[in-house]
Amino acid sequence: MMAKVEMTASTALKPLSTGLIRASAGLNLCHENADELYNQRPELDFIQIHPEHIIQEEGGTYREQLDALRHHYNVILHGFGLSIGSSAPLDRDYLLLVRDLLEEHPEAVFSDHFSWSSLSKHHFHDLIPLIQNKETVDYMVERIDTAQEIIGSPILLENISSYMRYKESTMSEFEFINEITKKTGCYVLLDVNNIWCNAVNFKEDPLAVISTLEKDSVKGYHLAGCSLEHMGNGPVYIDYHKEAVHEEVWTLYKNCLERFGPWPTLLEWENNVPKLERTLEEVQKINKYLRPYAGGVES
Amino acid sequence: MRSPQIVRLQQQFLASLHDKPRQWLIDQIIPAPGFENAEEILKIYLHRAKARTVDPLNSIYNCLRWLIGEAALHKLIDKFYADSMGEPLNSQTMATEFGAFIGNLSAEEMRDATSDMDKTIESESDACTAMVSAALLDWRCHWVAMIEHRSEENTAVLNKKLMHRSSMWLRPRMNKTTRLCTSGIALDSFWEKAQANSTDKSIPHCSDGPKTFLIHADQAHKPVVRDLSNDEDHLLNHCDGTHTIASLCHEAKFYGRSKEQTVELIRKLIDEGVIRNLDDLLI
């Protein structure tokens, strides 16, 4: 039986609760690894599933595997289609699906991104950055409050990788995020690779960047591999999730664990997915980093 | 509360991806130093948006690609994306919309799309008809492969039910996505040629006039396109959960088939995965 961890939100919503121990490691479920995961059922603390796949895949093999696996493992729910920063109305049906899934999986939390990815019925399938200023903060606060009310619990939002900034932004990424978490009671799903990737692309110090994020706001980590591409004016790291986690990102993860404490950590590998045993090696590496915290931090 | 700034940014972004980059947006963007300009970043977003919306159409519309060629299919997909009123998350819905888009092309657009087809083999009107048939065939084959077998009774259970003493009152039903399709084009050969990427691009026609074809998913979820014998045609036309086996046997007698032959045909169609249910109630 896993220890129950409860985290209280500043809103009047029911507390964010998860049946996962804080020092736990998991793997994302995707079309590319579903067969192997389904057949092998390796030991994992949790898997991450996308509610969008339940909408997209009404039948067929993948859906059957997804349903079997989500009942075999502990799960966390991670969306890419909420588009919380979009100017179009929130998709109420989607949020109700998330609410139902959370009821079905009491161990789960739901996360999405500090971004927008669709406009009305147009889906860009990418996480597009927002103008970081007070006007957007106010807009996001209203939207997040609505989403949390429908779902019935606080949500986690992930910092994104971005290759551009806007001239009208008046805040740094984490100043923007701090304002939003303070006003909504939502939490941060910290993608360590995205911090590193953005910092390197914009020639900043990733350690200085993480020092600006509120310590209490982080409730989960993502790790993934970005890829070095040569663009018109030089090298750029693009967040393709198609290779192993970079050593510099592991080091930054260690720094994050020291600053924000251990939280469920997910390995994402969604493109050029290797054999399952290779991705499991990366999950084991997460466990190695979490080992000093195992059993010591439970609430 | 609406944010005018967010509305403008997002509308400009949408227009830039579906048409050409808007100057207002370009002026807003500060690219990371490795990029030459804002347009280079917008290309990444456009590439990813298409990769997860319209690009899957490339793997769904195989028969159409074989018929009109890679370049013509890409051109159609690009136009579909540019004119799109929205991209559904569900690939089936997307494929349905693309199928409807093909069916609604103007005569001039049809001519343009089929311009690479060998007109010495096909007349222009035949080429356009074949193009629509190919698109509908692709769409239907994709559809049947997505069915939920798990909600249906498995073959062993169905065969057991067929052995029951009161099986005469059961009502055979095909999968909801299975279709009987009447066409003057020999859809089975058409599908086979496209799957084999045959260099012979002539359109196979039914020599004795239009025939009925069956499009369904086999036991392994793979799409199957095949023609039907007259007996199968008569039987399957009534396998919609309304006719009992007794009624089907009675009808078959008019075509000279015995009760045993009809039951055997039902068994064969169960084994093939065509009949997926034997209902005992009229719903």
Coordinates of C-alpha atoms in Angstrom, one line a residue:
Chain A
M1 CA 0.0 0.0 0.0
M2 CA 1.4 3.3 -1.0
A3 CA 1.6 6.2 1.5
K4 CA -1.1 8.8 0.9
V5 CA 0.2 12.3 0.4
E6 CA -2.1 15.3 0.7
M7 CA -1.3 18.8 -0.4
T8 CA -3.6 21.6 0.5
A9 CA -4.5 24.2 -2.1
S10 CA -5.1 27.8 -1.2
T11 CA -8.5 27.6 -2.9
A12 CA -11.7 26.3 -1.4
L13 CA -11.4 23.2 -3.6
K14 CA -10.9 19.8 -2.2
P15 CA -7.2 19.2 -1.4
L16 CA -4.9 18.1 -4.2
S17 CA -4.3 14.5 -3.2
T18 CA -2.3 11.7 -4.7
G19 CA -1.8 8.2 -3.8
L20 CA 1.7 8.4 -5.2
I21 CA 4.7 8.6 -2.9
R22 CA 6.7 11.8 -3.5
A23 CA 9.9 10.1 -4.4
S24 CA 8.3 8.1 -7.3
A25 CA 9.2 7.7 -10.9
G26 CA 7.0 6.9 -13.9
L27 CA 6.8 6.7 -17.7
N28 CA 4.5 8.3 -20.2
L29 CA 2.2 6.0 -22.2
C30 CA 2.2 6.7 -25.9
H31 CA 1.3 4.8 -29.1
E32 CA 5.0 3.9 -29.6
N33 CA 5.5 2.1 -26.3
A34 CA 1.9 0.8 -25.6
D35 CA 2.5 -2.7 -27.1
E36 CA 5.6 -3.3 -25.0
L37 CA 4.2 -1.8 -21.8
Y38 CA 1.0 -3.8 -22.3
N39 CA 2.8 -7.1 -22.8
Q40 CA 5.7 -6.7 -20.3
R41 CA 4.0 -4.7 -17.5
P42 CA 7.3 -3.7 -15.9
E43 CA 7.4 -2.4 -12.4
L44 CA 6.7 1.4 -12.4
D45 CA 5.4 3.7 -9.7
F46 CA 3.0 5.2 -12.2
I47 CA 2.3 5.9 -15.8
Q48 CA 1.2 9.1 -17.4
I49 CA -1.8 9.0 -19.7
H50 CA -3.3 11.8 -21.9
P51 CA -7.1 12.4 -21.5
E52 CA -7.0 13.4 -25.2
H53 CA -6.2 9.9 -26.2
I54 CA -9.5 8.8 -24.6
I55 CA -11.2 11.3 -26.8
Q56 CA -9.2 10.5 -29.9
E57 CA -9.2 6.8 -29.7
E58 CA -12.8 5.6 -29.4
G59 CA -11.8 2.0 -30.2
G60 CA -9.0 -0.1 -31.5
T61 CA -6.0 -1.8 -30.1
Y62 CA -4.4 1.3 -28.5
R63 CA -7.5 2.2 -26.6
E64 CA -7.8 -1.4 -25.3
Q65 CA -4.2 -1.3 -24.1
L66 CA -4.7 2.2 -22.6
D67 CA -7.7 1.0 -20.6
A68 CA -5.9 -2.2 -19.4
L69 CA -2.8 -0.3 -18.4
R70 CA -4.6 2.5 -16.6
H71 CA -6.3 -0.1 -14.5
H72 CA -3.0 -2.0 -13.9
Y73 CA -0.8 1.0 -12.9
N74 CA -1.2 4.1 -10.8
V75 CA -1.7 7.0 -13.2
I76 CA -1.3 10.7 -13.5
L77 CA -3.3 12.6 -16.1
H78 CA -1.4 15.0 -18.4
G79 CA -3.3 17.1 -21.0
F80 CA -2.0 18.9 -24.0
G81 CA -5.4 20.2 -25.3
L82 CA -6.9 22.3 -22.5
S83 CA -5.4 25.4 -24.0
I84 CA -5.9 27.3 -20.8
G85 CA -4.4 30.5 -22.3
S86 CA -6.6 30.5 -25.4
S87 CA -9.1 33.3 -26.1
A88 CA -11.7 30.7 -27.0
P89 CA -14.1 29.3 -24.4
L90 CA -12.8 26.5 -22.2
D91 CA -13.8 23.1 -23.4
R92 CA -16.3 22.1 -20.7
D93 CA -16.8 18.5 -22.0
Y94 CA -13.0 18.0 -21.8
L95 CA -12.9 19.2 -18.2
L96 CA -15.8 17.0 -17.3
L97 CA -14.0 14.0 -18.8
V98 CA -11.0 14.9 -16.6
R99 CA -13.2 15.2 -13.5
D100 CA -14.6 11.7 -14.2
L101 CA -11.1 10.3 -14.8
L102 CA -10.0 11.8 -11.5
E103 CA -12.9 10.2 -9.7
E104 CA -12.0 6.9 -11.3
H105 CA -8.3 7.3 -10.4
P106 CA -8.1 8.8 -6.9
E107 CA -4.3 8.5 -7.0
A108 CA -4.1 10.8 -10.1
V109 CA -3.6 14.5 -10.5
F110 CA -4.3 16.5 -13.7
S111 CA -1.8 18.7 -15.3
D112 CA -1.6 20.8 -18.5
H113 CA 0.6 23.7 -19.6
F114 CA 1.2 27.4 -19.1
S115 CA 0.4 28.0 -22.8
W116 CA -2.3 28.0 -25.4
S117 CA -2.5 25.4 -28.1
S118 CA -5.9 25.9 -29.9
L119 CA -8.2 28.6 -30.9
S120 CA -11.8 27.5 -31.2
K121 CA -11.7 24.4 -33.3
H122 CA -8.2 25.0 -34.6
H123 CA -5.6 22.8 -32.9
F124 CA -1.9 23.6 -33.2
H125 CA -0.8 20.5 -31.3
D126 CA 2.0 22.5 -29.8
L127 CA 2.5 24.6 -26.7
I128 CA 2.6 28.2 -27.8
P129 CA 3.9 30.8 -25.3
L130 CA 1.8 33.6 -23.8
I131 CA 2.6 37.3 -23.6
Q132 CA 3.8 37.5 -20.0
N133 CA 2.2 40.5 -18.5
K134 CA -0.5 41.6 -16.0
E135 CA -3.3 41.4 -18.6
T136 CA -2.5 37.8 -19.3
V137 CA -2.1 37.0 -15.6
D138 CA -5.7 38.3 -14.9
Y139 CA -7.0 36.3 -17.9
M140 CA -5.2 33.1 -16.8
V141 CA -6.4 33.4 -13.2
E142 CA -10.0 33.6 -14.3
R143 CA -9.6 30.6 -16.6
I144 CA -7.7 28.5 -14.1
D145 CA -10.3 29.2 -11.4
T146 CA -13.1 28.0 -13.8
A147 CA -11.1 24.9 -14.8
Q148 CA -10.4 24.0 -11.1
E149 CA -14.1 24.5 -10.2
I150 CA -15.3 22.2 -12.9
I151 CA -12.6 19.5 -12.2
G152 CA -13.1 19.9 -8.4
S153 CA -9.5 20.0 -7.5
P154 CA -6.4 22.1 -8.1
I155 CA -4.5 21.5 -11.3
L156 CA -0.8 21.5 -12.1
L157 CA 0.5 23.5 -15.0
E158 CA 3.8 22.9 -16.7
N159 CA 6.4 25.4 -17.8
I160 CA 6.9 25.1 -21.6
S161 CA 9.9 25.2 -23.9
S162 CA 9.8 28.3 -26.1
Y163 CA 11.9 29.5 -28.9
M164 CA 10.6 33.1 -28.8
R165 CA 9.5 35.8 -26.5
Y166 CA 7.1 38.7 -27.1
K167 CA 8.0 42.4 -27.1
E168 CA 4.9 43.1 -25.0
S169 CA 5.9 40.7 -22.2
T170 CA 6.8 42.7 -19.0
M171 CA 7.6 39.7 -16.7
S172 CA 10.0 36.8 -16.8
E173 CA 8.5 33.3 -17.2
F174 CA 8.7 32.5 -13.5
E175 CA 7.5 35.9 -12.3
F176 CA 4.5 35.2 -14.5
I177 CA 4.0 31.7 -13.1
N178 CA 4.5 32.9 -9.5
E179 CA 1.7 35.5 -9.8
I180 CA -0.7 32.9 -11.2
T181 CA 0.0 30.1 -8.7
K182 CA -0.3 32.7 -5.9
K183 CA -3.7 33.9 -7.1
T184 CA -5.3 30.5 -8.1
G185 CA -3.8 27.8 -5.9
C186 CA -2.7 25.9 -8.9
Y187 CA 0.7 24.2 -8.8
V188 CA 3.7 23.9 -11.1
L189 CA 4.7 20.7 -12.9
L190 CA 8.3 21.6 -13.4
D191 CA 9.8 20.4 -16.7
V192 CA 13.5 20.5 -16.0
N193 CA 14.4 20.0 -19.6
N194 CA 12.3 23.0 -20.7
I195 CA 14.1 25.2 -18.1
W196 CA 17.5 24.1 -19.4
C197 CA 16.5 24.2 -23.0
N198 CA 15.1 27.8 -22.7
A199 CA 18.0 29.0 -20.7
V200 CA 20.6 27.7 -23.1
N201 CA 18.6 29.0 -26.2
F202 CA 18.4 32.4 -24.6
K203 CA 21.9 32.3 -23.2
E204 CA 20.8 32.4 -19.5
D205 CA 21.8 30.6 -16.4
P206 CA 19.3 27.8 -15.6
L207 CA 20.3 27.8 -11.9
A208 CA 19.5 31.5 -11.7
V209 CA 16.2 30.8 -13.5
I210 CA 15.0 28.2 -11.0
S211 CA 16.0 30.4 -8.0
T212 CA 13.2 32.7 -9.0
L213 CA 10.4 30.1 -8.8
E214 CA 8.4 29.9 -5.5
K215 CA 9.6 26.9 -3.6
D216 CA 6.1 25.7 -2.5
S217 CA 4.5 25.7 -5.9
V218 CA 6.2 22.7 -7.4
K219 CA 4.3 19.3 -7.1
G220 CA 5.8 17.2 -9.9
Y221 CA 8.7 17.0 -12.4
H222 CA 9.0 16.1 -16.1
L223 CA 12.3 15.0 -17.7
A224 CA 12.8 14.6 -21.4
G225 CA 15.5 14.9 -24.1
C226 CA 15.7 17.9 -26.3
S227 CA 17.6 17.9 -29.7
L228 CA 20.2 20.2 -31.0
E229 CA 19.2 21.6 -34.4
H230 CA 21.1 24.1 -36.6
M231 CA 18.8 26.9 -37.5
G232 CA 19.5 30.0 -39.7
N233 CA 21.6 31.7 -37.1
G234 CA 23.2 28.9 -35.1
P235 CA 22.4 26.0 -32.8
V236 CA 19.1 25.8 -31.0
Y237 CA 17.7 23.1 -28.7
I238 CA 14.3 21.9 -29.8
D239 CA 12.0 20.0 -27.4
Y240 CA 11.3 17.0 -29.6
H241 CA 11.3 14.3 -26.8
K242 CA 13.1 12.0 -29.1
E243 CA 16.3 11.3 -27.2
A244 CA 17.7 10.6 -23.8
V245 CA 17.8 13.2 -21.0
H246 CA 21.0 15.4 -21.3
E247 CA 23.6 15.1 -18.5
E248 CA 23.2 18.9 -17.9
V249 CA 19.5 18.3 -17.3
W250 CA 20.2 15.5 -14.8
T251 CA 22.4 17.9 -12.9
L252 CA 19.7 20.6 -13.0
Y253 CA 17.2 18.0 -11.8
K254 CA 19.4 17.3 -8.8
N255 CA 19.5 21.1 -8.1
C256 CA 15.7 21.1 -8.4
L257 CA 15.3 18.2 -5.9
E258 CA 17.4 20.2 -3.4
R259 CA 15.4 23.4 -3.9
F260 CA 11.9 22.1 -4.3
G261 CA 12.1 18.6 -2.7
P262 CA 11.2 15.3 -4.3
W263 CA 7.9 15.0 -6.3
P264 CA 6.6 12.3 -8.7
T265 CA 8.9 12.5 -11.7
L266 CA 8.1 11.4 -15.2
L267 CA 10.3 10.4 -18.0
E268 CA 8.8 11.5 -21.4
W269 CA 10.1 9.9 -24.6
E270 CA 7.5 10.1 -27.4
N271 CA 9.4 10.3 -30.6
N272 CA 12.1 7.9 -32.0
V273 CA 11.1 5.8 -29.0
P274 CA 13.6 3.1 -28.4
K275 CA 13.0 -0.4 -26.9
L276 CA 11.2 -0.2 -23.6
E277 CA 14.2 -1.5 -21.7
R278 CA 16.1 1.6 -22.8
T279 CA 13.5 4.0 -21.5
L280 CA 13.3 2.0 -18.3
E281 CA 17.0 2.6 -17.8
E282 CA 16.1 6.3 -17.7
V283 CA 13.4 5.7 -15.2
Q284 CA 15.9 3.8 -13.1
K285 CA 18.2 6.8 -13.3
I286 CA 15.4 9.0 -11.9
N287 CA 15.0 6.5 -9.0
K288 CA 18.7 6.8 -8.4
Y289 CA 18.4 10.6 -8.0
L290 CA 15.3 10.1 -5.8
R291 CA 16.9 7.4 -3.6
P292 CA 18.2 9.9 -0.9
Y293 CA 14.7 11.0 -0.4
A294 CA 13.0 7.6 -0.4
G295 CA 10.9 7.0 2.7
G296 CA 11.9 10.3 4.2
V297 CA 9.3 12.6 2.7
E298 CA 5.7 11.6 2.8
S299 CA 3.6 14.6 3.4
Chain B
M1 CA -13.0 38.8 -19.1
R2 CA -11.7 38.9 -22.7
S3 CA -8.1 40.1 -23.2
P4 CA -7.9 42.1 -26.5
Q5 CA -4.2 41.5 -26.6
I6 CA -4.6 37.7 -26.3
V7 CA -7.3 37.7 -28.9
R8 CA -5.2 39.6 -31.4
L9 CA -2.1 37.5 -30.8
Q10 CA -4.0 34.3 -31.3
Q11 CA -5.9 35.4 -34.4
Q12 CA -2.6 36.6 -35.9
F13 CA -1.0 33.3 -35.1
L14 CA -3.9 31.4 -36.7
A15 CA -3.8 33.5 -39.8
S16 CA 0.0 33.2 -40.1
L17 CA -0.1 29.4 -40.0
H18 CA -3.1 28.9 -42.3
D19 CA -2.0 31.6 -44.8
K20 CA 1.2 33.6 -44.6
P21 CA 3.1 35.1 -41.6
R22 CA 1.4 38.4 -40.5
Q23 CA 3.7 41.4 -40.0
W24 CA 2.1 42.4 -36.7
L25 CA 3.0 39.0 -35.3
I26 CA 6.5 39.0 -36.7
D27 CA 7.0 42.4 -35.1
Q28 CA 5.9 41.0 -31.8
I29 CA 8.3 38.1 -31.7
I30 CA 11.8 38.1 -30.2
P31 CA 13.4 35.0 -31.6
A32 CA 16.0 33.0 -29.6
P33 CA 19.4 34.0 -30.9
G34 CA 19.9 30.8 -32.9
F35 CA 17.0 31.6 -35.2
E36 CA 17.5 33.9 -38.2
N37 CA 14.1 35.5 -37.8
A38 CA 10.5 35.0 -36.6
E39 CA 9.4 33.3 -39.8
E40 CA 11.8 30.4 -39.0
I41 CA 10.1 29.8 -35.7
L42 CA 6.6 30.0 -37.2
K43 CA 7.7 27.3 -39.6
I44 CA 8.4 25.0 -36.7
Y45 CA 5.0 25.6 -35.3
L46 CA 3.3 25.1 -38.7
H47 CA 5.3 21.9 -39.2
R48 CA 4.2 20.5 -35.9
A49 CA 0.6 21.7 -36.3
K50 CA 0.3 19.9 -39.6
A51 CA 2.2 16.8 -38.4
R52 CA -0.5 16.2 -35.8
T53 CA -3.6 17.3 -37.7
V54 CA -3.6 16.9 -41.5
D55 CA -0.4 14.8 -42.0
P56 CA -2.1 11.6 -40.7
L57 CA -4.4 11.9 -43.7
N58 CA -1.4 10.8 -45.8
S59 CA -1.5 7.4 -44.2
I60 CA -5.3 7.2 -44.3
Y61 CA -5.8 8.1 -48.0
N62 CA -3.5 5.5 -49.5
C63 CA -5.7 4.5 -52.4
L64 CA -6.2 8.2 -53.3
R65 CA -2.4 8.8 -53.2
W66 CA -1.8 5.8 -55.4
L67 CA -4.4 7.1 -57.9
I68 CA -3.6 10.8 -58.2
G69 CA 0.0 10.8 -57.0
E70 CA 1.9 12.1 -54.0
A71 CA 2.2 15.7 -55.1
A72 CA -1.5 16.0 -56.0
L73 CA -2.5 14.6 -52.6
H74 CA -0.2 17.0 -50.7
K75 CA -1.7 19.9 -52.6
L76 CA -5.2 18.8 -51.7
I77 CA -4.2 18.4 -48.0
D78 CA -2.5 21.8 -48.0
K79 CA -5.7 23.4 -49.4
F80 CA -7.8 21.5 -47.0
Y81 CA -5.7 22.8 -44.1
A82 CA -5.7 26.4 -45.4
D83 CA -9.5 26.4 -45.8
S84 CA -10.1 24.4 -42.6
M85 CA -12.7 25.8 -40.2
G86 CA -11.0 23.8 -37.5
E87 CA -9.1 20.6 -37.0
P88 CA -10.9 17.9 -34.9
L89 CA -8.8 16.0 -32.4
N90 CA -10.3 12.7 -33.6
S91 CA -8.6 11.4 -36.7
Q92 CA -11.8 9.7 -37.8
T93 CA -13.6 13.0 -37.8
M94 CA -10.7 14.6 -39.6
A95 CA -10.8 11.8 -42.2
T96 CA -14.5 12.2 -42.6
E97 CA -14.1 16.0 -43.2
F98 CA -11.4 15.4 -45.8
G99 CA -13.6 12.8 -47.6
A100 CA -16.4 15.4 -47.7
F101 CA -13.9 18.0 -49.0
I102 CA -12.9 15.7 -51.8
G103 CA -16.5 15.1 -52.7
N104 CA -17.2 18.8 -52.8
L105 CA -14.3 19.9 -55.0
S106 CA -15.3 21.9 -58.0
A107 CA -15.0 20.5 -61.5
E108 CA -11.9 22.6 -62.1
E109 CA -10.3 21.5 -58.8
M110 CA -11.1 17.9 -59.7
R111 CA -9.4 18.3 -63.1
D112 CA -6.4 19.9 -61.4
A113 CA -6.1 17.1 -58.9
T114 CA -6.4 14.3 -61.5
S115 CA -4.1 16.0 -64.0
D116 CA -1.2 13.6 -63.4
M117 CA -3.5 10.6 -64.0
D118 CA -3.0 8.8 -67.3
K119 CA -5.8 10.2 -69.4
T120 CA -5.1 7.8 -72.2
I121 CA -6.4 5.1 -69.8
E122 CA -9.3 7.0 -68.3
S123 CA -11.7 9.7 -69.5
E124 CA -11.8 12.8 -67.5
S125 CA -15.2 12.0 -65.9
D126 CA -14.0 8.5 -65.1
A127 CA -10.9 9.9 -63.4
C128 CA -13.0 12.2 -61.3
T129 CA -15.4 9.4 -60.3
A130 CA -12.5 7.1 -59.5
M131 CA -10.9 9.8 -57.4
V132 CA -14.0 10.3 -55.2
S133 CA -14.4 6.5 -55.0
A134 CA -10.8 6.1 -53.9
A135 CA -11.3 8.8 -51.2
L136 CA -14.5 7.2 -49.9
L137 CA -12.9 3.7 -49.9
D138 CA -9.9 5.0 -47.9
W139 CA -12.2 6.7 -45.5
R140 CA -14.4 3.6 -45.0
C141 CA -11.4 1.3 -44.6
H142 CA -9.9 3.6 -42.0
W143 CA -13.3 3.7 -40.2
V144 CA -13.7 -0.1 -40.1
A145 CA -10.2 -0.6 -38.7
M146 CA -11.1 1.6 -35.7
I147 CA -14.1 -0.5 -34.6
E148 CA -14.5 -1.6 -31.0
H149 CA -14.4 -5.4 -31.3
R150 CA -14.4 -5.7 -27.5
S151 CA -18.0 -4.4 -27.4
E152 CA -19.1 -7.3 -29.7
E153 CA -19.5 -11.0 -28.9
N154 CA -16.5 -13.1 -29.8
T155 CA -16.6 -15.8 -32.5
A156 CA -16.6 -18.7 -30.1
V157 CA -19.6 -17.3 -28.3
L158 CA -21.4 -16.6 -31.5
N159 CA -20.8 -20.2 -32.8
K160 CA -22.1 -21.6 -29.5
K161 CA -25.2 -19.5 -29.8
L162 CA -25.7 -20.7 -33.3
M163 CA -25.8 -24.3 -31.9
H164 CA -28.5 -23.5 -29.4
R165 CA -31.9 -25.2 -29.9
S166 CA -33.7 -21.9 -30.2
S167 CA -31.0 -20.2 -32.4
M168 CA -33.6 -19.8 -35.2
W169 CA -34.9 -16.7 -33.3
L170 CA -31.6 -14.9 -33.0
R171 CA -31.1 -11.9 -35.2
P172 CA -27.6 -11.7 -36.9
R173 CA -26.0 -8.2 -37.0
M174 CA -22.9 -7.0 -38.7
N175 CA -20.5 -4.6 -37.0
K176 CA -21.9 -1.0 -37.0
T177 CA -19.1 0.2 -39.2
T178 CA -19.3 -2.6 -41.8
R179 CA -20.8 -1.4 -45.0
L180 CA -22.3 -3.0 -48.1
C181 CA -21.4 -0.8 -51.0
T182 CA -22.7 -0.9 -54.6
S183 CA -20.2 0.3 -57.2
G184 CA -19.5 0.1 -60.9
I185 CA -15.8 0.2 -60.0
A186 CA -14.4 -3.2 -58.8
L187 CA -13.5 -1.9 -55.4
D188 CA -11.8 -5.1 -54.3
S189 CA -9.3 -5.0 -57.2
F190 CA -9.0 -1.2 -56.8
W191 CA -8.1 -1.6 -53.2
E192 CA -5.6 -4.5 -53.9
K193 CA -3.9 -2.5 -56.6
A194 CA -3.5 0.5 -54.4
Q195 CA -2.2 -1.7 -51.5
A196 CA 0.3 -3.3 -53.8
N197 CA 1.2 0.1 -55.3
S198 CA 0.7 -1.3 -58.7
T199 CA 2.2 0.4 -61.7
D200 CA -0.9 -0.4 -63.7
K201 CA -3.0 2.6 -62.9
S202 CA -6.1 1.6 -64.9
I203 CA -9.3 1.6 -63.0
P204 CA -10.9 -1.8 -62.7
H205 CA -14.6 -1.8 -63.6
C206 CA -17.3 -4.4 -62.9
S207 CA -17.8 -6.1 -66.3
D208 CA -21.4 -7.0 -65.7
G209 CA -22.5 -3.7 -64.2
P210 CA -22.5 -2.5 -60.6
K211 CA -21.9 -5.0 -57.9
T212 CA -22.2 -5.1 -54.1
F213 CA -19.0 -5.1 -52.1
L214 CA -18.4 -5.7 -48.5
I215 CA -16.0 -3.4 -46.5
H216 CA -15.3 -4.7 -43.0
A217 CA -12.5 -5.4 -40.5
D218 CA -11.3 -8.9 -40.1
Q219 CA -10.6 -10.6 -36.8
A220 CA -7.2 -8.8 -36.6
H221 CA -8.8 -5.3 -37.1
K222 CA -7.5 -5.1 -40.7
P223 CA -9.8 -3.7 -43.4
V224 CA -11.1 -6.1 -45.9
V225 CA -12.7 -5.2 -49.2
R226 CA -14.3 -8.0 -51.1
D227 CA -17.1 -8.7 -53.5
L228 CA -20.1 -10.7 -52.5
S229 CA -21.8 -13.7 -54.0
N230 CA -25.5 -13.2 -54.7
D231 CA -26.3 -15.4 -51.7
E232 CA -24.1 -13.4 -49.4
D233 CA -25.6 -10.2 -50.8
H234 CA -29.2 -11.3 -50.1
L235 CA -28.3 -12.5 -46.6
L236 CA -26.1 -9.6 -45.4
N237 CA -28.6 -7.0 -46.7
H238 CA -30.8 -8.2 -43.9
C239 CA -28.2 -8.8 -41.2
D240 CA -29.0 -5.6 -39.3
G241 CA -30.5 -7.0 -36.2
T242 CA -34.1 -7.0 -37.4
H243 CA -34.4 -10.4 -39.2
T244 CA -34.3 -13.6 -37.3
I245 CA -32.4 -16.6 -38.7
A246 CA -35.7 -18.2 -39.3
S247 CA -36.7 -15.3 -41.5
L248 CA -33.4 -15.3 -43.3
C249 CA -33.8 -19.0 -44.0
H250 CA -37.3 -18.4 -45.3
E251 CA -36.2 -15.7 -47.6
A252 CA -33.3 -17.8 -48.9
K253 CA -35.7 -20.5 -50.0
F254 CA -36.9 -18.1 -52.7
Y255 CA -33.4 -18.2 -54.1
G256 CA -33.2 -22.0 -53.9
R257 CA -31.1 -22.3 -50.8
S258 CA -31.8 -24.8 -48.0
K259 CA -32.0 -23.9 -44.3
E260 CA -28.8 -25.8 -43.7
Q261 CA -27.0 -23.9 -46.5
T262 CA -28.1 -20.5 -45.0
V263 CA -27.1 -21.5 -41.5
E264 CA -23.7 -22.7 -42.8
L265 CA -23.3 -19.3 -44.6
I266 CA -24.0 -17.5 -41.4
R267 CA -21.4 -19.6 -39.6
K268 CA -18.9 -18.8 -42.3
L269 CA -19.6 -15.1 -42.0
I270 CA -19.2 -15.3 -38.2
D271 CA -15.8 -17.0 -38.6
E272 CA -14.8 -14.3 -41.0
G273 CA -15.7 -11.6 -38.5
V274 CA -18.5 -10.2 -40.7
I275 CA -21.4 -11.1 -38.4
R276 CA -20.5 -9.8 -35.0
N277 CA -23.7 -10.2 -33.0
L278 CA -26.6 -12.6 -32.6
D279 CA -29.3 -10.5 -30.8
D280 CA -32.1 -12.3 -29.2
L281 CA -34.3 -9.2 -28.8
L282 CA -35.5 -6.8 -31.5
I283 CA -34.1 -3.5 -30.5

